PDB file of C-alpha atoms in Angstrom:
ATOM      1  CA  MET A  25      -9.940  -4.725   8.336  1.00  0.00           C
ATOM      2  CA  ASP A  26     -10.590  -1.303   9.744  1.00  0.00           C
ATOM      3  CA  GLY A  27      -8.981   1.932  10.847  1.00  0.00           C
ATOM      4  CA  THR A  28      -7.096   0.091  13.536  1.00  0.00           C
ATOM      5  CA  THR A  29      -5.451  -2.182  10.943  1.00  0.00           C
ATOM      6  CA  LEU A  30      -4.587   0.770   8.767  1.00  0.00           C
ATOM      7  CA  ARG A  31      -3.022   2.583  11.703  1.00  0.00           C
ATOM      8  CA  GLN A  32      -0.958  -0.397  12.655  1.00  0.00           C
ATOM      9  CA  ALA A  33       0.436  -0.664   9.082  1.00  0.00           C
ATOM     10  CA  ALA A  34       1.155   3.047   8.927  1.00  0.00           C
ATOM     11  CA  ARG A  35       2.868   3.173  12.364  1.00  0.00           C
ATOM     12  CA  SER A  36       5.222   0.271  11.138  1.00  0.00           C
ATOM     13  CA  CYS A  37       6.098   2.071   7.973  1.00  0.00           C
ATOM     14  CA  VAL A  38       6.478   5.568   9.423  1.00  0.00           C
ATOM     15  CA  ARG A  39       8.640   4.184  12.318  1.00  0.00           C
ATOM     16  CA  PHE A  40      10.911   2.508   9.804  1.00  0.00           C
ATOM     17  CA  LEU A  41      11.200   5.547   7.537  1.00  0.00           C
ATOM     18  CA  GLN A  42      11.812   7.780  10.556  1.00  0.00           C
ATOM     19  CA  GLN A  43      14.623   5.533  11.642  1.00  0.00           C
ATOM     20  CA  THR A  44      16.339   5.878   8.297  1.00  0.00           C
ATOM     21  CA  ILE A  45      16.169   9.695   8.651  1.00  0.00           C
ATOM     22  CA  ASP A  46      17.482   9.429  12.270  1.00  0.00           C
ATOM     23  CA  ASP A  47      20.369   7.334  10.989  1.00  0.00           C
ATOM     24  CA  GLY A  48      21.338   9.942   8.378  1.00  0.00           C
ATOM     25  CA  ASP A  49      19.895   8.286   5.264  1.00  0.00           C
ATOM     26  CA  THR A  50      18.368  11.507   4.012  1.00  0.00           C
ATOM     27  CA  ASP A  51      19.187  11.344   0.319  1.00  0.00           C
ATOM     28  CA  TRP A  52      15.876  10.121  -0.814  1.00  0.00           C
ATOM     29  CA  ARG A  53      16.737  10.934  -4.474  1.00  0.00           C
ATOM     30  CA  ALA A  54      18.312   7.478  -4.531  1.00  0.00           C
ATOM     31  CA  GLY A  55      16.855   5.137  -7.040  1.00  0.00           C
ATOM     32  CA  ILE A  56      15.056   1.925  -6.278  1.00  0.00           C
ATOM     33  CA  PRO A  57      16.381  -1.278  -7.898  1.00  0.00           C
ATOM     34  CA  GLY A  58      14.000  -2.493 -10.590  1.00  0.00           C
ATOM     35  CA  MET A  59      11.899   0.701 -10.530  1.00  0.00           C
ATOM     36  CA  GLU A  60      12.094   4.068 -12.231  1.00  0.00           C
ATOM     37  CA  TRP A  61      11.163   5.898  -8.991  1.00  0.00           C
ATOM     38  CA  SER A  62      13.362   7.327  -6.322  1.00  0.00           C
ATOM     39  CA  VAL A  63      12.806   6.741  -2.602  1.00  0.00           C
ATOM     40  CA  GLY A  64      11.151  10.164  -2.199  1.00  0.00           C
ATOM     41  CA  ARG A  65       8.908   9.511  -5.195  1.00  0.00           C
ATOM     42  CA  VAL A  66       7.668   6.241  -3.825  1.00  0.00           C
ATOM     43  CA  VAL A  67       6.953   7.742  -0.345  1.00  0.00           C
ATOM     44  CA  GLY A  68       5.106  10.613  -2.035  1.00  0.00           C
ATOM     45  CA  HIS A  69       3.134   8.097  -4.063  1.00  0.00           C
ATOM     46  CA  ILE A  70       1.966   6.286  -0.917  1.00  0.00           C
ATOM     47  CA  ALA A  71       0.669   9.583   0.493  1.00  0.00           C
ATOM     48  CA  GLU A  72      -1.008  10.534  -2.759  1.00  0.00           C
ATOM     49  CA  THR A  73      -2.714   7.107  -3.037  1.00  0.00           C
ATOM     50  CA  LEU A  74      -4.027   7.181   0.524  1.00  0.00           C
ATOM     51  CA  LEU A  75      -5.493  10.709   0.076  1.00  0.00           C
ATOM     52  CA  TYR A  76      -7.172   9.542  -3.116  1.00  0.00           C
ATOM     53  CA  TYR A  77      -8.565   6.581  -1.240  1.00  0.00           C
ATOM     54  CA  ALA A  78      -9.983   8.953   1.437  1.00  0.00           C
ATOM     55  CA  ALA A  79     -11.622  11.079  -1.140  1.00  0.00           C
ATOM     56  CA  ASP A  80     -13.003   8.065  -3.143  1.00  0.00           C
ATOM     57  CA  LEU A  81     -14.434   6.341  -0.174  1.00  0.00           C
ATOM     58  CA  SER A  82     -16.145   9.499   1.130  1.00  0.00           C
ATOM     59  CA  GLY A  83     -17.199  10.528  -2.318  1.00  0.00           C
ATOM     60  CA  GLY A  84     -19.389   7.522  -3.109  1.00  0.00           C
ATOM     61  CA  PRO A  85     -19.551   5.092  -6.006  1.00  0.00           C
ATOM     62  CA  GLU A  86     -18.983   7.620  -8.845  1.00  0.00           C
ATOM     63  CA  GLU A  87     -15.467   8.620  -9.815  1.00  0.00           C
ATOM     64  CA  ILE A  88     -14.440  12.145  -8.850  1.00  0.00           C
ATOM     65  CA  ARG A  89     -12.696  13.043 -12.082  1.00  0.00           C
ATOM     66  CA  ALA A  90     -11.806  16.660 -11.089  1.00  0.00           C
ATOM     67  CA  LEU A  91      -9.769  15.628  -8.079  1.00  0.00           C
ATOM     68  CA  THR A  92      -5.994  15.964  -8.263  1.00  0.00           C
ATOM     69  CA  VAL A  93      -3.529  15.179  -5.462  1.00  0.00           C
ATOM     70  CA  THR A  94       0.125  15.891  -5.853  1.00  0.00           C
ATOM     71  CA  VAL A  95       2.924  15.477  -3.274  1.00  0.00           C
ATOM     72  CA  PRO A  96       6.111  17.456  -4.380  1.00  0.00           C
ATOM     73  CA  ASP A  97       8.676  14.689  -3.804  1.00  0.00           C
ATOM     74  CA  ASP A  98      11.360  16.508  -5.854  1.00  0.00           C
ATOM     75  CA  THR A  99      11.403  19.550  -3.546  1.00  0.00           C
ATOM     76  CA  ALA A 100      10.156  18.197  -0.189  1.00  0.00           C
ATOM     77  CA  THR A 101      12.656  16.940   2.416  1.00  0.00           C
ATOM     78  CA  PRO A 102      12.331  13.376   3.789  1.00  0.00           C
ATOM     79  CA  THR A 103      10.908  14.832   7.079  1.00  0.00           C
ATOM     80  CA  GLU A 104       8.271  16.805   5.086  1.00  0.00           C
ATOM     81  CA  LEU A 105       7.351  13.756   2.990  1.00  0.00           C
ATOM     82  CA  LEU A 106       7.015  11.664   6.162  1.00  0.00           C
ATOM     83  CA  ALA A 107       4.753  14.311   7.736  1.00  0.00           C
ATOM     84  CA  VAL A 108       2.584  14.112   4.625  1.00  0.00           C
ATOM     85  CA  LEU A 109       2.461  10.323   4.786  1.00  0.00           C
ATOM     86  CA  ARG A 110       1.406  10.427   8.471  1.00  0.00           C
ATOM     87  CA  ALA A 111      -1.327  12.909   7.673  1.00  0.00           C
ATOM     88  CA  ALA A 112      -2.645  10.875   4.691  1.00  0.00           C
ATOM     89  CA  ALA A 113      -2.773   7.699   6.695  1.00  0.00           C
ATOM     90  CA  ALA A 114      -4.595   9.443   9.585  1.00  0.00           C
ATOM     91  CA  THR A 115      -7.064  11.047   7.136  1.00  0.00           C
ATOM     92  CA  LEU A 116      -7.970   7.804   5.547  1.00  0.00           C
ATOM     93  CA  ALA A 117      -8.234   6.079   8.921  1.00  0.00           C
ATOM     94  CA  HIS A 118     -10.672   8.778  10.135  1.00  0.00           C
ATOM     95  CA  VAL A 119     -12.714   8.408   6.946  1.00  0.00           C
ATOM     96  CA  VAL A 120     -12.806   4.604   7.434  1.00  0.00           C
ATOM     97  CA  ASP A 121     -13.820   4.945  11.045  1.00  0.00           C
ATOM     98  CA  ASP A 122     -16.710   7.243   9.962  1.00  0.00           C
ATOM     99  CA  THR A 123     -17.975   4.948   7.184  1.00  0.00           C
ATOM    100  CA  GLU A 124     -21.332   3.153   7.538  1.00  0.00           C
ATOM    101  CA  PRO A 125     -21.466  -0.603   6.646  1.00  0.00           C
ATOM    102  CA  GLY A 126     -23.266  -0.038   3.424  1.00  0.00           C
ATOM    103  CA  ASP A 127     -21.092   2.828   2.153  1.00  0.00           C
ATOM    104  CA  ARG A 128     -19.103   2.237  -1.057  1.00  0.00           C
ATOM    105  CA  GLY A 129     -16.524   4.247  -2.924  1.00  0.00           C
ATOM    106  CA  TRP A 130     -15.172   4.285  -6.433  1.00  0.00           C
ATOM    107  CA  HIS A 131     -11.813   2.626  -7.261  1.00  0.00           C
ATOM    108  CA  PRO A 132     -10.391   1.529 -10.670  1.00  0.00           C
ATOM    109  CA  THR A 133     -10.858  -2.100  -9.664  1.00  0.00           C
ATOM    110  CA  GLY A 134     -14.480  -1.653  -8.725  1.00  0.00           C
ATOM    111  CA  VAL A 135     -16.861  -0.189  -6.099  1.00  0.00           C
ATOM    112  CA  LEU A 136     -15.291  -0.899  -2.730  1.00  0.00           C
ATOM    113  CA  ASP A 137     -16.429  -0.937   0.836  1.00  0.00           C
ATOM    114  CA  ALA A 138     -14.168   0.395   3.676  1.00  0.00           C
ATOM    115  CA  THR A 139     -12.438  -2.939   4.170  1.00  0.00           C
ATOM    116  CA  GLY A 140     -11.342  -3.033   0.497  1.00  0.00           C
ATOM    117  CA  PHE A 141      -9.809   0.441   0.772  1.00  0.00           C
ATOM    118  CA  VAL A 142      -8.035  -0.481   4.036  1.00  0.00           C
ATOM    119  CA  ALA A 143      -6.618  -3.575   2.438  1.00  0.00           C
ATOM    120  CA  LEU A 144      -5.442  -1.728  -0.590  1.00  0.00           C
ATOM    121  CA  ALA A 145      -3.953   1.086   1.639  1.00  0.00           C
ATOM    122  CA  CYS A 146      -2.128  -1.383   3.817  1.00  0.00           C
ATOM    123  CA  ASP A 147      -0.732  -3.084   0.654  1.00  0.00           C
ATOM    124  CA  GLU A 148       0.461   0.265  -0.642  1.00  0.00           C
ATOM    125  CA  LEU A 149       2.032   1.185   2.633  1.00  0.00           C
ATOM    126  CA  LEU A 150       3.878  -2.136   3.195  1.00  0.00           C
ATOM    127  CA  ILE A 151       5.014  -2.856  -0.296  1.00  0.00           C
ATOM    128  CA  HIS A 152       6.194   0.649  -1.118  1.00  0.00           C
ATOM    129  CA  THR A 153       8.001   1.042   2.135  1.00  0.00           C
ATOM    130  CA  ASP A 154       9.829  -2.159   1.219  1.00  0.00           C
ATOM    131  CA  ASP A 155      10.656  -0.502  -2.100  1.00  0.00           C
ATOM    132  CA  ALA A 156      12.009   2.529  -0.301  1.00  0.00           C
ATOM    133  CA  ALA A 157      13.971   0.245   1.992  1.00  0.00           C
ATOM    134  CA  ARG A 158      15.633  -1.383  -0.960  1.00  0.00           C
ATOM    135  CA  GLY A 159      16.531   1.995  -2.402  1.00  0.00           C
ATOM    136  CA  LEU A 160      18.230   2.885   0.841  1.00  0.00           C
ATOM    137  CA  GLY A 161      19.992  -0.536   1.085  1.00  0.00           C
ATOM    138  CA  ARG A 162      17.915  -1.601   4.088  1.00  0.00           C
ATOM    139  CA  VAL A 163      15.500  -4.425   5.040  1.00  0.00           C
ATOM    140  CA  PHE A 164      11.832  -3.767   5.984  1.00  0.00           C
ATOM    141  CA  TRP A 165       9.681  -6.385   7.683  1.00  0.00           C
ATOM    142  CA  ALA A 166       5.952  -5.892   7.768  1.00  0.00           C
ATOM    143  CA  PRO A 167       3.786  -6.864  10.781  1.00  0.00           C
ATOM    144  CA  GLU A 168       2.756 -10.429  10.142  1.00  0.00           C
ATOM    145  CA  PRO A 169      -0.909  -9.956  11.221  1.00  0.00           C
ATOM    146  CA  VAL A 170      -1.381  -7.089   8.784  1.00  0.00           C
ATOM    147  CA  ALA A 171       0.378  -9.061   5.960  1.00  0.00           C
ATOM    148  CA  ILE A 172      -1.939 -11.994   6.515  1.00  0.00           C
ATOM    149  CA  ALA A 173      -5.013  -9.755   6.572  1.00  0.00           C
ATOM    150  CA  VAL A 174      -4.005  -8.122   3.258  1.00  0.00           C
ATOM    151  CA  LEU A 175      -3.388 -11.522   1.671  1.00  0.00           C
ATOM    152  CA  ASP A 176      -6.772 -12.796   2.836  1.00  0.00           C
ATOM    153  CA  ARG A 177      -8.618  -9.739   1.542  1.00  0.00           C
ATOM    154  CA  LEU A 178      -6.761  -9.083  -1.725  1.00  0.00           C
ATOM    155  CA  PHE A 179      -4.979 -12.254  -2.744  1.00  0.00           C
ATOM    156  CA  PRO A 180      -7.042 -15.196  -1.626  1.00  0.00           C
ATOM    157  CA  ASP A 181      -5.341 -17.505  -4.176  1.00  0.00           C
ATOM    158  CA  ALA A 182      -1.838 -16.805  -2.869  1.00  0.00           C
ATOM    159  CA  PRO A 183      -0.092 -19.758  -1.320  1.00  0.00           C
ATOM    160  CA  GLY A 184      -0.747 -20.570   2.324  1.00  0.00           C
ATOM    161  CA  CYS A 185       1.368 -19.092   5.050  1.00  0.00           C
ATOM    162  CA  ARG A 186       0.071 -20.823   8.119  1.00  0.00           C
ATOM    163  CA  GLY A 187       2.107 -24.055   8.524  1.00  0.00           C
ATOM    164  CA  PRO A 188       5.799 -24.388   9.655  1.00  0.00           C
ATOM    165  CA  ALA A 189       6.834 -25.456   6.093  1.00  0.00           C
ATOM    166  CA  ASP A 190       4.998 -22.572   4.404  1.00  0.00           C
ATOM    167  CA  PRO A 191       6.709 -19.297   3.423  1.00  0.00           C
ATOM    168  CA  GLU A 192       6.352 -16.306   5.685  1.00  0.00           C
ATOM    169  CA  ALA A 193       3.338 -14.071   5.167  1.00  0.00           C
ATOM    170  CA  TRP A 194       5.545 -11.141   4.326  1.00  0.00           C
ATOM    171  CA  ASP A 195       7.299 -13.139   1.601  1.00  0.00           C
ATOM    172  CA  VAL A 196       4.022 -14.266   0.226  1.00  0.00           C
ATOM    173  CA  LEU A 197       2.659 -10.645   0.086  1.00  0.00           C
ATOM    174  CA  ARG A 198       5.828  -9.434  -1.676  1.00  0.00           C
ATOM    175  CA  TRP A 199       5.479 -12.312  -4.144  1.00  0.00           C
ATOM    176  CA  ALA A 200       1.824 -11.415  -4.672  1.00  0.00           C
ATOM    177  CA  ASN A 201       2.897  -7.904  -5.622  1.00  0.00           C
ATOM    178  CA  GLY A 202       5.642  -9.030  -8.031  1.00  0.00           C
ATOM    179  CA  ARG A 203       8.545  -8.245  -5.748  1.00  0.00           C
ATOM    180  CA  LEU A 204      10.220 -11.612  -5.483  1.00  0.00           C
ATOM    181  CA  ASP A 205      10.128 -15.292  -6.450  1.00  0.00           C
ATOM    182  CA  LEU A 206       8.940 -18.125  -4.272  1.00  0.00           C
ATOM    183  CA  PRO A 207      10.068 -21.720  -4.605  1.00  0.00           C
ATOM    184  CA  GLY A 208       8.226 -23.163  -7.579  1.00  0.00           C
ATOM    185  CA  ARG A 209       6.424 -19.863  -8.118  1.00  0.00           C
ATOM    186  CA  PRO A 210       8.017 -17.355 -10.537  1.00  0.00           C
ATOM    187  CA  ARG A 211       7.724 -13.679  -9.859  1.00  0.00           C
ATOM    188  CA  ARG A 212       4.400 -12.180 -10.994  1.00  0.00           C
ATOM    189  CA  SER A 213       4.599  -9.615 -13.787  1.00  0.00           C
ATOM    190  CA  ASP A 214       1.032  -8.368 -13.542  1.00  0.00           C
ATOM    191  CA  TRP A 215       0.003  -8.331  -9.890  1.00  0.00           C
ATOM    192  CA  GLN A 216      -3.177  -6.246 -10.536  1.00  0.00           C
ATOM    193  CA  SER A 217      -4.743  -9.028 -12.644  1.00  0.00           C
ATOM    194  CA  PHE A 218      -4.852 -11.113  -9.526  1.00  0.00           C
ATOM    195  CA  LEU A 219      -6.281  -8.472  -7.271  1.00  0.00           C
ATOM    196  CA  ARG A 220      -9.629  -9.124  -5.656  1.00  0.00           C
ATOM    197  CA  ALA A 221     -10.556  -5.962  -3.799  1.00  0.00           C
ATOM    198  CA  THR A 222     -14.247  -5.721  -4.619  1.00  0.00           C
ATOM    199  CA  PRO A 223     -16.936  -7.274  -2.320  1.00  0.00           C
ATOM    200  CA  THR A 224     -19.081  -8.283  -5.284  1.00  0.00           C
ATOM    201  CA  GLY A 225     -16.452  -9.023  -8.035  1.00  0.00           C
ATOM    202  CA  GLN A 226     -18.064  -6.317 -10.251  1.00  0.00           C
ATOM    203  CA  HIS A 227     -15.349  -4.276 -11.888  1.00  0.00           C
ATOM    204  CA  HIS A 228     -15.198  -0.883 -13.618  1.00  0.00           C
ATOM    205  CA  SER A 229     -13.077  -0.541 -16.745  1.00  0.00           C
ATOM    206  CA  ASP A 230      -9.636   0.871 -16.199  1.00  0.00           C
ATOM    207  CA  ARG A 231      -9.277   4.642 -16.384  1.00  0.00           C
TER     208      ARG A 231
END
């Protein structure tokens, strides 16, 4: 997974969100079923997270505790929030493209290489865009190659999605993130405990 993968995920999400604006769904104060956040808050959260990832990857293996990123979702318009999201995704993609193979950055789950950050960023983009879609009464479908790549990198124990009788990769990814049930597999309540983002399996304690 690299900057190209991240850009593909970001384009899919931004295109979907832009279409909601073009169609007149501009009240992003709407709540999201099953969450305490509004649509605007979840889009702002994606942007914040990607900017943190860019800083953490470029900052090295030690946590940058003084860093604070805030996207004002309660005052920004949907168009402004979408512009911030585009910029955040582009910033992280440029950082990833400029990263050497041995470079690592701090993350609460461990010390990650660039592929780990890309996988986490794609997961954030796809899953939270789906959250936003539910808040707006819409349906979002992630690009299947990106969904498969995220599953392979972050959730290797997730059920297979390669054969004709297997669930779609997008459904499996949403299940892995606790967003839906699969036949014979109840919804996960603690998706982070299944996350395997680190290349070495060495984890930091939670902050």
